[in-house]
Amino acid sequence: MNIKKLLHTALAFFSLLIATAQNSILINAELDTDKKVISIEQEIVYTNSSQKALKKIFLHDWANAFSDKTTPLGERFSEDFLKRFYFAKDHERGGTTVQYITDSSSQSLQWGRIENEQDIVWIECLQPLLPGKSQKIILKYKVKIPSSKFTRYGYKDNGNFDLKYWYMVPAVHDTNWNIYSHKDLDDLYTPLIDYTINFTLQEDYEIVSDLRRETINISEEERNRTIQLKGNNRSEINLYITRGTSLFYSFPADGIQFISDIDDNKLMPEMKSVATTRIVQFLQKKLGPYPFDKILISESDYKNNPVYGLNQLPDFLRPFPDGFQFEIKQLKAITESYLKKTLIINPRQDAWLRDAIHIYLMMAYTDQYYPEMKIIGKLSKVIGVRWFHAADLKFNDQYFLAYKNMARLYLDQPLSLPQDKLVKFNKNIANAYKAGVGLKYLEDYLGDDNIVAESIKEFYGQNVLRYTDSKKYKEVLTSLSNKNIDWFFDDYVNTNKKLDFKIKSVKKDKDSIEVTIKNKRDNTMPVSLYGFRKKDIVSKTWISGFTGTKKVKIANEDLSKLVLDYDQNIPEVNRRNNYKNLKWIFNKPIQFRLLQDIEDPRYSQLFFIPEFEFNVYDGFTLASKFYNKTIIRRDFEYNISPAYGLRSKKLLGSASFFFRNQIAEHGLYQIRYGVNGSMFSYAPDLLFRRFSSSVSFLYRPEDLRSNKRQRLSLRNINVFRQRNEENPVVTPDYNVFNARYRHSDFNLINFLGYTVDYQLSKNFSKISATVNYRKLFLNNRQVNLRLFAGTFLFNDTEKDGDFFSFALDRPTDYLFDFNYLGRSEDTGLTSQQIIIAEGGFKSQLEFPFANQWITTFNANSNIWNWIYAYGDVGLVKNKGVSPEFVYDAGVRLSLVADYFELFFPVVSNKGWEIAQPDYDQQIRFIITLSPETLIGLFTREWY
């Protein structure tokens, strides 16, 4: 078997050696370090390797993706809420200026760019390029290098240059042209090309690359030098140009020259060499010989695809040993480079396979050399921390947890989906992790630890430096497997069907046990069943894929417990229902835990935590929060929080129960049911009790990258208020039915959202609509517009004053939806808090309420950075009087948009407000204290 594989590998390399190069590129480039411009004269020899004549040749000009905000790259940044490119100065962006394109006889070739894909160049052939024939193309152009702050590649503040996608390169043509715009996905797909690069730069600069360095020509007059670089069978060329002392270090590693500038945590050179050599030896054993004599790993490469997790914390907080920290970073980067440079797979359409091999090898390396390393490192031994389930988890458990996070959020996507269709978290983290975990799942199912490993090695040996795809890997894996593995590709790879099995029932006979297992999802993936006698594993049985339920008979060997997937190799979205206790009424013991933890499926967990809140009536409230919510979201969650007000000296609290029912992938995809209640003070020495039940219908498009969302909520709110004997309210208790429809499409450039709200109570009925629009123009001017209109269908609440009326500037919030610091305050700092709802005015005017109808229009636009000018106009109509025209205007300081803002009124119906007495009391503010709301600012680009 080993001899056969060696022959295969030798034959593959021999064929590469005797094959004549089909494509070549000669580049003469000169770098102007002051202007940050590369002048390029380039010669491309392109050979038509397809079976049909080509009328056009397409080139990737990804340097031009930085030319303006409307390129696919600019749009991608906007979709991900990355403002730095949109607000960048023109000189920070890049672009390509083409001077001419000719053939070998200097005859001009017609060329152009694809509409709306400014980084794709097409060139018209003078004659159709026949199969097997070559076309020489001569280009002269200049590339303006962008700032590295966009993608980490480009010019840096320290004067260095990390060059990636800096020249034009042909696209791959098989049956069609595989042309893709730059979308910051690191997925350029090019043919294998023989390169010769003559790069001229100032003599105090140095070039670092993984190419052979042939000659150096020095021009003493101009203080420049030309460095010649050569490399064959390369997919892309990255250059790192440094001035002065270079941060790159180099040493031999198992016959390969290793070059890197990844932070070494100040390790001794000997330790770095030992770790790197071990990694390279591991990869060459698991994959096969590396076909090049150098491997280059940069800090920029690593940071674009790091080992996510605790290792990204600052040095003084990192819980991992320096040696492991350095080694795992190098393992991630070296393995990625090793695979990218040798397995020529379409990275836009078929990236999952390379990701699967990458993560599988990382898991295998950690199991071999760091089997006891925990997911939280040295923190797992700290008293207090070690009591958490997180302290029990191995380092490799992070891969499943990242995937499960997206599955529980219902944002997981098929592994085979094109990269540009994935949400950022899936593209960068979850899909790669799911792919690697899937290979471990498959390995466990096959019952032979060598089959998957052998399939990877054989696939690599057969396809190194050749065009290949996942279909060829399936052929190799199938030929080695002793079981049917169609489910892995049909269900696991090509869909986002989730795994969730449970033991439905058990029937015990004298010699056997009949176990009924339910597959709660629509797939045919297998599951393992373990039999335990106390703590000892007695049996393990694999059940082939099935739908619905399946009965399995196993030997009755005085078993005390049955467990599905005890080793937790199956990436189930829910493992809590995998246990069946045969000797006791409860399947799992109850576990009480202080503080939130990672879910432990072996226990029924109950968490509790001290909690503090504040309002001016209760003061600080001290609560004991009991809940079942883990770090990764669950479908059913509850929260019971008895509390005590330190100022009001009253028992307070809240409770909520919430269930999510996922019914589809898009369209009406989820129904949410909820019940909640709360009791706090709404005025000095006065309590309110609020009870609500609700059902919500959520809609989303098939494209999960789209931010379009719709939601229809139906709820019933009951409010009971203690009566104030000195100032009694006529209706202290009331019930309101509320139907609300929301539509939103939120992104950085355009935001459009509207809400229609209907309320029905015993004494009133009202309907309102709110439209919000936000536009960010190409000149960085931002305009925010808001329209609100509401009317009572009937209103018999005069006895309650304006408690149920529409508010111009500060709603009374009779539904208790808003988080007011002092909801009943008319004076003092807390009375100056506003929430932009209903009328949305910022000034407190003579007509603050409307008991018949109201229409307002709010607008603001930025003056400079986070300083805005705002203006509001509207009509307020009360019963028995004519509509009142109202207006105000002023300055808005948007320190954190919608979360922390200040409003300074300037002019309104009251006149020139800024000159009036007690002006400081007219300043309004928005403040959000909810951690979950603030966290949303940072997670929106990922989800």
CSV table of N, CA and C in Angstrom, one decimal, residues 2 53 77 163 213 224 252 258 281 302 424 469 484 549 572 680 757 832 863 867 874:
chain,number,residue,atom,x,y,z
A,2,ASN,N,1.9,1.3,0.9
A,2,ASN,CA,2.8,2.5,0.9
A,2,ASN,C,3.6,2.7,-0.3
A,53,ALA,N,-12.3,27.9,-28.9
A,53,ALA,CA,-11.6,29.1,-29.3
A,53,ALA,C,-12.1,30.2,-28.4
A,77,PHE,N,-17.6,46.3,1.8
A,77,PHE,CA,-17.3,47.0,3.0
A,77,PHE,C,-18.5,47.7,3.6
A,163,LEU,N,2.4,43.9,-0.4
A,163,LEU,CA,1.8,44.0,-1.7
A,163,LEU,C,1.0,42.6,-2.0
A,213,ARG,N,15.7,34.4,-5.8
A,213,ARG,CA,16.3,35.7,-6.0
A,213,ARG,C,17.5,35.5,-6.9
A,224,ASN,N,19.1,53.5,-6.8
A,224,ASN,CA,18.1,52.4,-6.9
A,224,ASN,C,18.8,51.1,-7.2
A,252,PRO,N,15.9,27.2,8.4
A,252,PRO,CA,15.5,26.0,7.7
A,252,PRO,C,14.6,25.2,8.6
A,258,PHE,N,12.0,28.6,5.9
A,258,PHE,CA,10.9,29.2,6.5
A,258,PHE,C,11.1,30.7,6.8
A,281,GLN,N,7.2,19.2,9.4
A,281,GLN,CA,7.3,17.7,9.3
A,281,GLN,C,6.0,17.1,9.4
A,302,TYR,N,-1.7,36.2,8.6
A,302,TYR,CA,-2.2,35.6,9.8
A,302,TYR,C,-3.4,36.4,10.4
A,424,LYS,N,-20.4,37.1,7.2
A,424,LYS,CA,-19.0,37.2,7.5
A,424,LYS,C,-18.5,36.1,8.6
A,469,ASP,N,-11.0,19.6,-7.4
A,469,ASP,CA,-12.3,20.1,-6.8
A,469,ASP,C,-12.7,19.0,-5.8
A,484,ASN,N,-21.2,3.4,3.3
A,484,ASN,CA,-21.8,4.4,2.4
A,484,ASN,C,-21.6,5.8,3.1
A,549,THR,N,-38.4,7.9,13.2
A,549,THR,CA,-37.9,7.1,14.3
A,549,THR,C,-37.3,5.8,13.8
A,572,GLU,N,-24.1,17.9,16.8
A,572,GLU,CA,-25.5,18.1,17.1
A,572,GLU,C,-25.8,19.5,17.6
A,680,PHE,N,-41.9,47.2,39.2
A,680,PHE,CA,-41.0,48.2,39.7
A,680,PHE,C,-41.7,49.5,40.0
A,757,ASP,N,-48.3,50.7,13.6
A,757,ASP,CA,-48.6,50.2,15.0
A,757,ASP,C,-50.1,50.5,15.2
A,832,GLN,N,-34.6,65.0,31.3
A,832,GLN,CA,-34.0,65.5,30.0
A,832,GLN,C,-33.7,64.3,29.1
A,863,ILE,N,-22.6,68.1,10.0
A,863,ILE,CA,-21.8,69.4,9.7
A,863,ILE,C,-20.4,69.0,9.6
A,867,ILE,N,-20.8,65.8,14.4
A,867,ILE,CA,-21.6,67.0,14.7
A,867,ILE,C,-22.7,67.2,13.7
A,874,GLY,N,-43.9,70.0,12.6
A,874,GLY,CA,-45.1,69.2,12.7
A,874,GLY,C,-46.3,69.9,13.0
